[in-house]
Amino acid sequence: MSLLQMSIYGAVLILAVVVIRVVAINRLPKKIFLVLWGLVLLRLLIPFSIPSVFSVYSLIGRNTEVNHLGQTTISDLAPIIQGEPLELAGKTASMPAIHVSLWFVIWLVGMILCTMFFAISYLRCCFEFSTSLPIQNDFVKRWLEEHKLIRSVSIRQSDRIFAPLTYGIMKPIILIPQTTDWKNAKQLQYIFLHEYVHICRFDTVTKLISTFALCVHWFNPLVWIMYILYNRDIELACDESVVRLLGETSRKDYSLMLISMEAKKSGLLPFCNNFSKNAIEERITAIMKMKKTTIGLIIGSLILIIVMSLLFVTSTQKKQMIFVSGRLFVTTNQDVSEMVMREAEASEYDSPYIGRIESTVSRGKEPDVELQSNFGSIGSEIIFNGNGVAVNLNGKWIQFEPQAEREEDIAAFVKKVSADSITVDMIEYITDTDTERIKELKLTEDDMLDGYYFFNPDEEVTIWKCNEETVYTFIDWGGDFTDGEFPVEYTTTDIKEFQKYIETYDNGEPGMPFFFTIKNGYIKQMIEKPFA
């Protein structure tokens, strides 16, 4: 997935979470919202997704899928690096080795500025916090003894802050204002327990991740909304845990403690957890309306998370690959003229734009004009993609890739032989062992009296090239090519001898098919097999 696609998928999920938050903020456990915001972060930061038939994008259909956003000319917000130019159909053209779009430059500058803002804020706070002093009174010693963790936790005080906060990951520090009233044991218990919950949940880490997502998707206003609400919900979940630990009778005193802090807002600093006055009304309301956790509430919350994951985190169910022969003439620097069409994850946002198909020839002919195909679709867009090209066919990007060396065995009637090619009418050779095909075509014993059947629904011709290595094997019925007894099987690499043989038939068309071995569009060998 491209960065723009990730941001759009993430924005849709953010809207869904915001709606749920508005409706159920005081009805569901606050931890549930942290899980939902976690799903948003996964969608924003992981460049792939699991296809699902339950995805909302599958439900609304492929025509409105996010990965095809109309006919805009915006490039992807990622660098486009073009390696060696490609070649299709033998012509060459030089292309720039590296192309960086203007949109990528704008995105990169924005991300750097956003990152610098948070980094400078963090470093400035670290400098201020470095002047803090350790606290060694009896209350602190007793509290640390009762709340031991694997990580080393320390408590310090500073005259640079106005509200308690926690920072640090491996060695977290609880920082207390110098003006703290150490005689108010109940208030101190609330403060330390609140910060202790932050430390146990690694909230500093989750804030770092959300800040990283914000820097990457700085251009998306919904990600800024996510960042603000996610930080609020971290505090709400922490408040809820503290009240549950102390008992519901503590709700009133805990709320009064929040009000009494009267802390100044700490801005967008992502690496600290504190008692901020930000959204203080929402926090107190949530505390006073907190509901008991019941089995039904837990089951309902789990169902909500599963449904949200299936609908918004997964992506459109990919259809089965489409394999069909086709040729496309585009001037590049790598031989990919014989290719396979398959459904591709591509868009005009991902790759340099080439142009549109301007003309077409019949499938049996080989295109030899720039931007010409032998499968129609005039006007379809063409872009570079991977080691080949992709074509937008009716709203789906079809990948054209170089075909690895391959051989195909095909039965066909010979229609015409020229100096370097043979025109044929391909057929399907069905024997009495092809039971499934016989049943599908509803063939009878009368159709297969000799144990075989030639299925030829149309007479569309195809032209295959020959070269000096092509081997022609046919039956010398009249001794025209061999001495001695005849008929006898004769093999040659001289196409003129094969032309002479074809001329012995009425109208120059043998009544029985040949079996061709095709290798990368050229005839490797062809064999005439007489049938009873």
Short mmCIF file of C-alpha atoms in Angstrom, two decimals:
data_model
loop_
_atom_site.label_atom_id
_atom_site.label_comp_id
_atom_site.label_asym_id
_atom_site.label_seq_id
_atom_site.Cartn_x
_atom_site.Cartn_y
_atom_site.Cartn_z
CA MET A 1 0.00 0.00 0.00
CA SER A 2 1.16 3.53 -0.70
CA LEU A 3 1.43 6.15 2.03
CA LEU A 4 -1.60 7.99 0.67
CA GLN A 5 -3.67 4.80 0.73
CA MET A 6 -2.58 4.07 4.31
CA SER A 7 -3.57 7.59 5.34
CA ILE A 8 -6.99 7.37 3.69
CA TYR A 9 -7.74 3.94 5.17
CA GLY A 10 -6.60 5.29 8.54
CA ALA A 11 -8.79 8.40 8.19
CA VAL A 12 -11.87 6.25 7.58
CA LEU A 13 -11.12 4.23 10.73
CA ILE A 14 -10.50 7.43 12.73
CA LEU A 15 -13.94 8.72 11.75
CA ALA A 16 -15.51 5.43 12.84
CA VAL A 17 -13.74 5.54 16.24
CA VAL A 18 -14.70 9.19 16.75
CA VAL A 19 -18.36 8.33 16.14
CA ILE A 20 -18.19 5.45 18.64
CA ARG A 21 -16.43 7.72 21.12
CA VAL A 22 -19.13 10.37 20.88
CA VAL A 23 -21.89 7.81 21.38
CA ALA A 24 -20.33 5.52 23.99
CA ILE A 25 -17.51 7.35 25.80
CA ASN A 26 -19.30 6.97 29.15
CA ARG A 27 -20.84 3.58 28.39
CA LEU A 28 -17.81 1.45 27.55
CA PRO A 29 -14.62 0.70 29.52
CA LYS A 30 -11.98 3.29 28.60
CA LYS A 31 -9.47 0.55 27.76
CA ILE A 32 -11.63 -0.31 24.75
CA PHE A 33 -10.91 3.06 23.19
CA LEU A 34 -7.17 2.52 23.65
CA VAL A 35 -7.53 -0.74 21.72
CA LEU A 36 -9.49 1.02 18.96
CA TRP A 37 -6.84 3.75 18.70
CA GLY A 38 -4.26 0.97 18.56
CA LEU A 39 -6.05 -0.41 15.50
CA VAL A 40 -5.86 3.07 13.95
CA LEU A 41 -2.09 3.18 14.53
CA LEU A 42 -1.70 -0.24 12.91
CA ARG A 43 -3.65 0.95 9.88
CA LEU A 44 -1.56 4.14 9.63
CA LEU A 45 1.87 2.55 10.05
CA ILE A 46 1.72 -0.95 8.53
CA PRO A 47 2.01 -0.78 4.72
CA PHE A 48 -0.09 -3.88 4.06
CA SER A 49 -3.39 -5.33 5.15
CA ILE A 50 -5.21 -8.65 5.23
CA PRO A 51 -7.87 -9.00 2.50
CA SER A 52 -11.32 -9.87 3.79
CA VAL A 53 -14.80 -10.25 2.34
CA PHE A 54 -16.08 -8.49 5.47
CA SER A 55 -14.03 -5.35 4.85
CA VAL A 56 -16.12 -2.22 4.41
CA TYR A 57 -14.20 -1.63 1.19
CA SER A 58 -15.31 -5.03 -0.14
CA LEU A 59 -18.89 -4.27 0.83
CA ILE A 60 -19.04 -0.97 -1.05
CA GLY A 61 -17.52 -2.57 -4.14
CA ARG A 62 -14.40 -2.33 -6.22
CA ASN A 63 -15.63 0.72 -8.12
CA THR A 64 -15.25 2.85 -5.02
CA GLU A 65 -12.10 1.20 -3.71
CA VAL A 66 -9.64 3.56 -2.13
CA ASN A 67 -6.69 2.39 -4.19
CA HIS A 68 -8.17 3.92 -7.33
CA LEU A 69 -8.98 7.55 -6.69
CA GLY A 70 -10.22 8.81 -10.01
CA GLN A 71 -8.12 10.47 -12.65
CA THR A 72 -6.07 12.85 -10.52
CA THR A 73 -2.42 13.36 -11.40
CA ILE A 74 -1.12 13.47 -7.84
CA SER A 75 1.98 11.32 -7.36
CA ASP A 76 2.52 9.10 -4.37
CA LEU A 77 4.05 10.60 -1.25
CA ALA A 78 7.07 8.33 -1.58
CA PRO A 79 10.16 8.54 -3.80
CA ILE A 80 9.93 7.03 -7.27
CA ILE A 81 13.24 5.43 -8.18
CA GLN A 82 13.49 4.10 -11.72
CA GLY A 83 16.27 1.65 -12.42
CA GLU A 84 17.54 0.60 -15.82
CA PRO A 85 15.08 1.57 -18.57
CA LEU A 86 12.97 -1.28 -19.89
CA GLU A 87 12.49 -2.57 -23.40
CA LEU A 88 9.28 -3.88 -24.90
CA ALA A 89 9.31 -5.06 -28.52
CA GLY A 90 12.97 -4.38 -29.10
CA LYS A 91 13.24 -0.59 -29.13
CA THR A 92 15.17 1.44 -26.60
CA ALA A 93 14.78 4.82 -25.04
CA SER A 94 16.61 6.55 -22.27
CA MET A 95 14.71 7.52 -19.17
CA PRO A 96 15.84 9.41 -16.10
CA ALA A 97 17.31 7.13 -13.46
CA ILE A 98 15.68 8.88 -10.51
CA HIS A 99 12.52 10.90 -10.30
CA VAL A 100 11.38 12.51 -7.07
CA SER A 101 7.94 14.08 -7.17
CA LEU A 102 7.15 17.53 -5.78
CA TRP A 103 4.59 15.98 -3.44
CA PHE A 104 7.26 13.77 -1.93
CA VAL A 105 9.49 16.77 -1.27
CA ILE A 106 6.60 18.64 0.40
CA TRP A 107 5.74 15.60 2.53
CA LEU A 108 9.38 15.07 3.53
CA VAL A 109 9.83 18.71 4.56
CA GLY A 110 6.62 18.59 6.60
CA MET A 111 7.65 15.36 8.33
CA ILE A 112 11.09 16.76 9.18
CA LEU A 113 9.60 19.97 10.63
CA CYS A 114 7.04 18.01 12.66
CA THR A 115 9.71 15.66 13.97
CA MET A 116 11.98 18.57 14.87
CA PHE A 117 9.18 20.24 16.82
CA PHE A 118 8.60 17.21 19.03
CA ALA A 119 12.31 16.43 19.35
CA ILE A 120 13.17 19.98 20.40
CA SER A 121 10.27 20.01 22.87
CA TYR A 122 11.48 16.76 24.38
CA LEU A 123 15.10 17.88 24.61
CA ARG A 124 14.06 21.19 26.18
CA CYS A 125 12.02 19.36 28.81
CA CYS A 126 14.83 16.89 29.45
CA PHE A 127 17.14 19.84 30.11
CA GLU A 128 14.65 21.36 32.54
CA PHE A 129 13.99 18.01 34.22
CA SER A 130 17.73 17.47 34.70
CA THR A 131 17.67 20.16 37.36
CA SER A 132 15.22 18.13 39.49
CA LEU A 133 16.25 16.76 42.87
CA PRO A 134 15.63 13.32 44.38
CA ILE A 135 13.11 12.96 47.21
CA GLN A 136 14.12 10.90 50.22
CA ASN A 137 11.29 11.37 52.72
CA ASP A 138 9.56 8.50 54.53
CA PHE A 139 6.41 8.57 52.40
CA VAL A 140 8.38 8.17 49.17
CA LYS A 141 10.56 5.38 50.56
CA ARG A 142 7.51 3.48 51.82
CA TRP A 143 5.61 3.95 48.55
CA LEU A 144 8.54 2.75 46.41
CA GLU A 145 8.92 -0.30 48.64
CA GLU A 146 5.23 -1.16 48.16
CA HIS A 147 5.24 -0.59 44.38
CA LYS A 148 8.29 -2.40 43.09
CA LEU A 149 8.70 -3.08 39.36
CA ILE A 150 11.35 -4.82 37.27
CA ARG A 151 12.24 -1.38 35.97
CA SER A 152 13.80 1.05 38.39
CA VAL A 153 11.34 3.82 39.32
CA SER A 154 12.52 7.04 40.99
CA ILE A 155 10.68 10.06 42.36
CA ARG A 156 12.08 13.56 42.03
CA GLN A 157 10.83 17.11 42.46
CA SER A 158 11.31 20.23 40.35
CA ASP A 159 10.45 23.91 40.49
CA ARG A 160 10.07 23.95 36.69
CA ILE A 161 6.71 22.14 36.60
CA PHE A 162 3.26 22.83 38.02
CA ALA A 163 1.69 19.35 37.82
CA PRO A 164 2.99 15.82 38.43
CA LEU A 165 4.22 13.90 35.39
CA THR A 166 6.05 10.75 34.39
CA TYR A 167 8.76 10.44 31.75
CA GLY A 168 11.28 7.83 30.71
CA ILE A 169 10.81 4.24 29.54
CA MET A 170 13.47 1.91 30.92
CA LYS A 171 14.05 3.98 34.08
CA PRO A 172 10.83 5.95 34.53
CA ILE A 173 10.84 9.03 36.73
CA ILE A 174 7.85 10.44 38.56
CA LEU A 175 8.39 14.19 38.73
CA ILE A 176 6.57 16.15 41.44
CA PRO A 177 6.21 19.96 41.70
CA GLN A 178 8.32 21.52 44.43
CA THR A 179 5.13 23.05 45.88
CA THR A 180 3.58 19.62 46.60
CA ASP A 181 1.86 19.34 49.98
CA TRP A 182 3.54 16.31 51.56
CA LYS A 183 1.15 16.39 54.51
CA ASN A 184 -1.85 15.53 52.30
CA ALA A 185 -1.33 11.75 52.24
CA LYS A 186 -4.58 11.01 50.37
CA GLN A 187 -3.75 13.38 47.52
CA LEU A 188 -0.22 11.96 47.28
CA GLN A 189 -1.66 8.46 47.10
CA TYR A 190 -3.87 9.45 44.15
CA ILE A 191 -1.02 11.20 42.35
CA PHE A 192 1.51 8.38 42.72
CA LEU A 193 -1.02 5.67 41.85
CA HIS A 194 -2.04 7.58 38.71
CA GLU A 195 1.57 7.85 37.56
CA TYR A 196 2.23 4.23 38.56
CA VAL A 197 -0.58 3.06 36.24
CA HIS A 198 0.98 5.07 33.39
CA ILE A 199 4.32 3.37 34.03
CA CYS A 200 2.83 -0.14 34.19
CA ARG A 201 1.00 0.37 30.90
CA PHE A 202 4.03 1.80 29.08
CA ASP A 203 1.94 4.83 28.12
CA THR A 204 5.11 6.73 27.25
CA VAL A 205 5.80 4.16 24.51
CA THR A 206 2.29 4.35 23.08
CA LYS A 207 2.53 8.14 23.04
CA LEU A 208 5.83 7.87 21.17
CA ILE A 209 4.19 5.62 18.56
CA SER A 210 1.24 7.98 18.14
CA THR A 211 3.66 10.90 17.75
CA PHE A 212 5.56 9.00 15.07
CA ALA A 213 2.30 8.34 13.21
CA LEU A 214 1.47 12.04 13.47
CA CYS A 215 4.84 13.03 11.98
CA VAL A 216 4.40 10.59 9.08
CA HIS A 217 0.80 11.62 8.37
CA TRP A 218 1.14 15.29 9.29
CA PHE A 219 -0.82 16.27 6.15
CA ASN A 220 -3.95 14.41 7.33
CA PRO A 221 -6.09 16.58 9.68
CA LEU A 222 -7.91 13.50 11.01
CA VAL A 223 -4.60 12.12 12.31
CA TRP A 224 -4.18 15.29 14.40
CA ILE A 225 -7.66 14.69 15.82
CA MET A 226 -6.67 11.10 16.56
CA TYR A 227 -3.53 12.28 18.35
CA ILE A 228 -5.45 14.65 20.63
CA LEU A 229 -8.25 12.20 21.43
CA TYR A 230 -5.84 9.29 21.94
CA ASN A 231 -3.90 11.28 24.54
CA ARG A 232 -7.16 12.20 26.27
CA ASP A 233 -8.28 8.57 26.31
CA ILE A 234 -4.96 7.49 27.82
CA GLU A 235 -5.71 9.78 30.75
CA LEU A 236 -9.35 8.63 30.96
CA ALA A 237 -8.28 4.97 31.04
CA CYS A 238 -5.71 5.76 33.70
CA ASP A 239 -8.30 7.60 35.83
CA GLU A 240 -10.67 4.65 35.49
CA SER A 241 -8.01 2.17 36.62
CA VAL A 242 -7.08 4.30 39.66
CA VAL A 243 -10.70 4.59 40.78
CA ARG A 244 -11.28 0.85 40.35
CA LEU A 245 -8.13 0.12 42.39
CA LEU A 246 -9.16 2.48 45.20
CA GLY A 247 -12.88 1.69 45.07
CA GLU A 248 -15.82 3.64 43.69
CA THR A 249 -16.14 5.58 46.96
CA SER A 250 -12.96 7.43 45.96
CA ARG A 251 -14.52 8.99 42.85
CA LYS A 252 -15.46 12.26 44.53
CA ASP A 253 -12.11 12.80 46.27
CA TYR A 254 -10.18 11.82 43.15
CA SER A 255 -12.17 14.30 41.06
CA LEU A 256 -11.55 17.08 43.59
CA MET A 257 -7.85 16.25 43.44
CA LEU A 258 -7.88 16.70 39.66
CA ILE A 259 -9.53 20.09 39.99
CA SER A 260 -7.14 21.17 42.73
CA MET A 261 -4.08 20.50 40.61
CA GLU A 262 -4.92 23.51 38.38
CA ALA A 263 -2.06 22.56 36.14
CA LYS A 264 -1.03 24.41 33.08
CA LYS A 265 -1.44 22.55 29.83
CA SER A 266 1.75 20.79 28.73
CA GLY A 267 1.15 21.27 25.02
CA LEU A 268 1.87 18.53 22.51
CA LEU A 269 4.72 16.94 24.42
CA PRO A 270 4.37 13.25 23.57
CA PHE A 271 6.78 11.67 26.01
CA CYS A 272 5.26 12.56 29.39
CA ASN A 273 2.10 11.56 31.20
CA ASN A 274 0.76 14.21 33.50
CA PHE A 275 -2.15 15.72 35.38
CA SER A 276 -3.06 18.26 32.73
CA LYS A 277 -5.94 20.64 32.90
CA ASN A 278 -6.62 19.65 29.27
CA ALA A 279 -10.18 18.26 28.99
CA ILE A 280 -10.48 18.22 32.79
CA GLU A 281 -14.26 18.45 32.53
CA GLU A 282 -14.41 15.35 30.34
CA ARG A 283 -12.24 13.42 32.80
CA ILE A 284 -14.38 14.32 35.81
CA THR A 285 -17.60 13.49 33.93
CA ALA A 286 -16.17 10.12 32.91
CA ILE A 287 -15.16 9.36 36.51
CA MET A 288 -18.59 10.23 37.93
CA LYS A 289 -20.42 8.21 35.21
CA MET A 290 -18.13 5.19 35.39
CA LYS A 291 -20.04 1.91 35.15
CA LYS A 292 -19.38 -1.44 36.73
CA THR A 293 -17.67 -4.01 34.54
CA THR A 294 -20.07 -6.84 33.73
CA ILE A 295 -19.75 -9.98 31.62
CA GLY A 296 -22.18 -8.51 29.10
CA LEU A 297 -20.12 -5.33 28.83
CA ILE A 298 -16.91 -7.29 28.30
CA ILE A 299 -18.48 -9.50 25.60
CA GLY A 300 -20.01 -6.48 23.87
CA SER A 301 -16.66 -4.68 23.92
CA LEU A 302 -14.87 -7.69 22.41
CA ILE A 303 -17.48 -7.96 19.67
CA LEU A 304 -17.04 -4.25 18.92
CA ILE A 305 -13.26 -4.65 18.56
CA ILE A 306 -13.64 -7.69 16.28
CA VAL A 307 -16.25 -5.97 14.09
CA MET A 308 -14.12 -2.81 13.80
CA SER A 309 -11.08 -4.88 12.86
CA LEU A 310 -12.95 -6.82 10.18
CA LEU A 311 -14.66 -3.77 8.72
CA PHE A 312 -11.92 -1.15 8.76
CA VAL A 313 -8.49 -2.74 9.34
CA THR A 314 -8.78 -5.33 6.58
CA SER A 315 -8.81 -4.43 2.90
CA THR A 316 -10.74 -5.42 -0.21
CA GLN A 317 -10.85 -9.11 -0.96
CA LYS A 318 -8.51 -9.62 -3.87
CA LYS A 319 -9.93 -11.47 -6.82
CA GLN A 320 -8.20 -14.45 -8.34
CA MET A 321 -5.29 -13.66 -10.64
CA ILE A 322 -6.24 -13.22 -14.28
CA PHE A 323 -3.88 -15.01 -16.64
CA VAL A 324 -4.31 -14.33 -20.34
CA SER A 325 -1.90 -13.94 -23.23
CA GLY A 326 -1.35 -10.46 -24.53
CA ARG A 327 1.20 -8.18 -26.16
CA LEU A 328 1.88 -4.51 -25.68
CA PHE A 329 4.34 -2.37 -27.63
CA VAL A 330 5.99 0.26 -25.39
CA THR A 331 9.46 1.68 -25.92
CA THR A 332 11.67 0.70 -22.96
CA ASN A 333 14.95 -1.12 -22.36
CA GLN A 334 14.11 -4.69 -21.39
CA ASP A 335 12.43 -7.37 -23.48
CA VAL A 336 9.01 -7.82 -21.94
CA SER A 337 7.02 -7.97 -25.16
CA GLU A 338 5.71 -11.45 -24.37
CA MET A 339 3.96 -10.98 -21.07
CA VAL A 340 1.24 -12.20 -18.77
CA MET A 341 -1.61 -9.99 -17.69
CA ARG A 342 -2.60 -10.29 -14.06
CA GLU A 343 -4.48 -8.15 -11.60
CA ALA A 344 -1.99 -5.84 -9.91
CA GLU A 345 -1.76 -3.62 -6.87
CA ALA A 346 -0.84 -0.55 -8.85
CA SER A 347 -2.03 2.99 -9.36
CA GLU A 348 -0.93 6.19 -11.01
CA TYR A 349 0.30 7.20 -7.55
CA ASP A 350 2.95 4.46 -7.51
CA SER A 351 4.84 4.75 -10.79
CA PRO A 352 5.92 7.03 -13.62
CA TYR A 353 3.18 7.67 -16.15
CA ILE A 354 3.83 6.39 -19.69
CA GLY A 355 0.70 7.27 -21.62
CA ARG A 356 -2.42 5.59 -23.02
CA ILE A 357 -3.01 2.79 -25.53
CA GLU A 358 -3.41 4.62 -28.85
CA SER A 359 -4.13 1.81 -31.30
CA THR A 360 -4.79 -1.92 -31.41
CA VAL A 361 -4.48 -4.91 -33.72
CA SER A 362 -6.24 -8.28 -33.67
CA ARG A 363 -5.08 -10.81 -31.09
CA GLY A 364 -3.48 -12.93 -33.76
CA LYS A 365 -1.14 -10.15 -34.84
CA GLU A 366 1.89 -8.68 -33.16
CA PRO A 367 1.73 -4.94 -32.33
CA ASP A 368 4.59 -2.99 -33.85
CA VAL A 369 3.60 0.64 -33.26
CA GLU A 370 4.35 2.61 -30.09
CA LEU A 371 1.55 2.32 -27.47
CA GLN A 372 -0.22 -0.37 -29.49
CA SER A 373 -1.83 -3.53 -28.06
CA ASN A 374 -3.37 -6.70 -29.43
CA PHE A 375 -6.12 -6.79 -26.80
CA GLY A 376 -7.99 -3.56 -27.55
CA SER A 377 -8.61 -1.12 -24.66
CA ILE A 378 -7.74 2.04 -26.57
CA GLY A 379 -7.38 4.96 -24.15
CA SER A 380 -6.32 2.80 -21.17
CA GLU A 381 -3.55 4.31 -19.01
CA ILE A 382 -0.09 2.73 -18.94
CA ILE A 383 2.44 3.15 -16.10
CA PHE A 384 5.79 1.66 -15.17
CA ASN A 385 5.33 -0.87 -12.39
CA GLY A 386 7.96 -3.24 -11.04
CA ASN A 387 9.98 -4.75 -13.88
CA GLY A 388 7.21 -4.25 -16.43
CA VAL A 389 4.18 -2.05 -16.93
CA ALA A 390 0.60 -1.96 -15.70
CA VAL A 391 -2.48 -1.03 -17.72
CA ASN A 392 -5.73 0.34 -16.32
CA LEU A 393 -8.38 -1.91 -17.86
CA ASN A 394 -11.90 -0.84 -16.89
CA GLY A 395 -10.79 0.48 -13.50
CA LYS A 396 -8.48 -2.47 -12.66
CA TRP A 397 -4.71 -2.23 -12.96
CA ILE A 398 -3.46 -5.26 -14.91
CA GLN A 399 0.23 -6.05 -14.49
CA PHE A 400 2.32 -6.88 -17.55
CA GLU A 401 5.50 -8.69 -16.59
CA PRO A 402 8.32 -10.34 -18.54
CA GLN A 403 7.38 -13.92 -19.17
CA ALA A 404 9.97 -16.37 -17.94
CA GLU A 405 11.17 -18.86 -20.52
CA ARG A 406 8.29 -21.25 -21.05
CA GLU A 407 7.02 -23.79 -23.52
CA GLU A 408 3.43 -24.47 -24.54
CA ASP A 409 2.09 -27.45 -26.47
CA ILE A 410 -0.77 -26.36 -28.70
CA ALA A 411 -2.77 -28.14 -31.40
CA ALA A 412 -3.65 -26.06 -34.46
CA PHE A 413 -4.53 -26.20 -38.16
CA VAL A 414 -1.96 -24.68 -40.49
CA LYS A 415 -3.53 -21.93 -42.62
CA LYS A 416 -0.56 -20.21 -44.22
CA VAL A 417 3.22 -20.45 -44.29
CA SER A 418 5.43 -17.44 -45.03
CA ALA A 419 9.19 -16.92 -44.99
CA ASP A 420 9.41 -16.36 -41.22
CA SER A 421 6.00 -17.18 -39.74
CA ILE A 422 3.10 -19.61 -39.79
CA THR A 423 -0.55 -18.62 -39.56
CA VAL A 424 -2.64 -21.12 -37.63
CA ASP A 425 -6.13 -21.70 -36.28
CA MET A 426 -5.74 -23.01 -32.72
CA ILE A 427 -7.96 -25.87 -31.59
CA GLU A 428 -8.49 -27.96 -28.47
CA TYR A 429 -7.51 -31.61 -28.87
CA ILE A 430 -9.76 -33.72 -26.65
CA THR A 431 -9.18 -37.44 -26.05
CA ASP A 432 -11.38 -40.02 -24.35
CA THR A 433 -9.33 -39.55 -21.14
CA ASP A 434 -10.50 -35.92 -20.78
CA THR A 435 -13.71 -36.97 -19.04
CA GLU A 436 -14.40 -33.62 -17.37
CA ARG A 437 -14.07 -31.75 -20.66
CA ILE A 438 -16.23 -34.30 -22.48
CA LYS A 439 -18.93 -33.85 -19.87
CA GLU A 440 -18.63 -30.06 -20.02
CA LEU A 441 -19.02 -30.00 -23.85
CA LYS A 442 -21.68 -32.74 -23.73
CA LEU A 443 -19.81 -34.84 -26.28
CA THR A 444 -21.27 -38.21 -27.29
CA GLU A 445 -19.71 -41.45 -28.51
CA ASP A 446 -20.62 -40.45 -32.06
CA ASP A 447 -18.50 -37.30 -31.62
CA MET A 448 -15.49 -39.38 -30.56
CA LEU A 449 -15.68 -42.43 -32.82
CA ASP A 450 -11.90 -42.44 -33.25
CA GLY A 451 -11.15 -41.66 -29.61
CA TYR A 452 -10.56 -37.94 -30.08
CA TYR A 453 -12.38 -34.69 -30.88
CA PHE A 454 -11.19 -31.35 -32.26
CA PHE A 455 -12.99 -28.49 -30.49
CA ASN A 456 -12.78 -25.33 -32.60
CA PRO A 457 -15.47 -22.81 -31.59
CA ASP A 458 -14.13 -20.11 -33.93
CA GLU A 459 -11.68 -19.69 -36.76
CA GLU A 460 -9.66 -16.78 -35.42
CA VAL A 461 -6.12 -17.09 -36.70
CA THR A 462 -2.86 -16.51 -34.84
CA ILE A 463 0.60 -15.84 -36.29
CA TRP A 464 3.63 -17.53 -34.75
CA LYS A 465 7.19 -16.65 -35.65
CA CYS A 466 9.76 -19.14 -36.88
CA ASN A 467 13.54 -18.98 -36.65
CA GLU A 468 16.54 -21.02 -37.78
CA GLU A 469 16.12 -23.41 -34.85
CA THR A 470 12.48 -24.29 -35.61
CA VAL A 471 12.03 -28.02 -36.29
CA TYR A 472 9.34 -29.16 -38.76
CA THR A 473 8.20 -32.80 -38.61
CA PHE A 474 5.59 -34.04 -41.09
CA ILE A 475 4.53 -37.15 -42.98
CA ASP A 476 6.11 -37.62 -46.40
CA TRP A 477 3.14 -39.29 -48.02
CA GLY A 478 4.48 -39.46 -51.62
CA GLY A 479 8.26 -39.79 -51.25
CA ASP A 480 8.88 -36.16 -52.23
CA PHE A 481 11.52 -35.66 -49.53
CA THR A 482 12.90 -39.17 -48.86
CA ASP A 483 14.08 -42.15 -50.82
CA GLY A 484 12.70 -45.59 -50.15
CA GLU A 485 9.44 -46.64 -48.63
CA PHE A 486 6.76 -44.11 -47.87
CA PRO A 487 4.76 -42.73 -46.16
CA VAL A 488 7.46 -41.94 -43.63
CA GLU A 489 8.00 -39.25 -40.96
CA TYR A 490 10.36 -36.53 -42.16
CA THR A 491 12.11 -33.85 -40.08
CA THR A 492 13.76 -30.64 -41.29
CA THR A 493 14.77 -27.16 -40.15
CA ASP A 494 14.28 -25.68 -43.62
CA ILE A 495 11.00 -23.74 -43.77
CA LYS A 496 11.14 -23.85 -47.59
CA GLU A 497 10.83 -27.64 -47.47
CA PHE A 498 7.84 -27.29 -45.17
CA GLN A 499 6.27 -24.75 -47.55
CA LYS A 500 6.74 -27.23 -50.40
CA TYR A 501 5.04 -29.91 -48.31
CA ILE A 502 2.05 -27.68 -47.51
CA GLU A 503 1.62 -26.93 -51.22
CA THR A 504 0.90 -30.64 -51.82
CA TYR A 505 -2.47 -30.17 -50.05
CA ASP A 506 -5.56 -28.76 -51.69
CA ASN A 507 -5.74 -24.99 -51.01
CA GLY A 508 -2.44 -25.33 -49.09
CA GLU A 509 -4.26 -26.36 -45.89
CA PRO A 510 -3.67 -29.82 -44.34
CA GLY A 511 -6.85 -31.48 -43.11
CA MET A 512 -5.25 -32.72 -39.89
CA PRO A 513 -3.80 -30.54 -37.15
CA PHE A 514 -0.16 -30.14 -36.17
CA PHE A 515 1.11 -30.14 -32.59
CA PHE A 516 3.21 -27.07 -31.88
CA THR A 517 5.69 -26.40 -29.10
CA ILE A 518 5.80 -22.63 -28.59
CA LYS A 519 8.69 -21.07 -26.68
CA ASN A 520 8.41 -17.36 -25.86
CA GLY A 521 6.25 -16.65 -28.89
CA TYR A 522 8.40 -18.64 -31.36
CA ILE A 523 7.78 -22.09 -32.77
CA LYS A 524 10.31 -24.47 -31.26
CA GLN A 525 8.98 -27.51 -33.11
CA MET A 526 5.84 -28.68 -34.89
CA ILE A 527 4.80 -32.27 -35.49
CA GLU A 528 2.18 -33.76 -37.77
CA LYS A 529 0.53 -36.80 -36.24
CA PRO A 530 -1.75 -38.92 -38.44
CA PHE A 531 -5.01 -40.02 -36.85
CA ALA A 532 -6.96 -43.17 -37.60
#
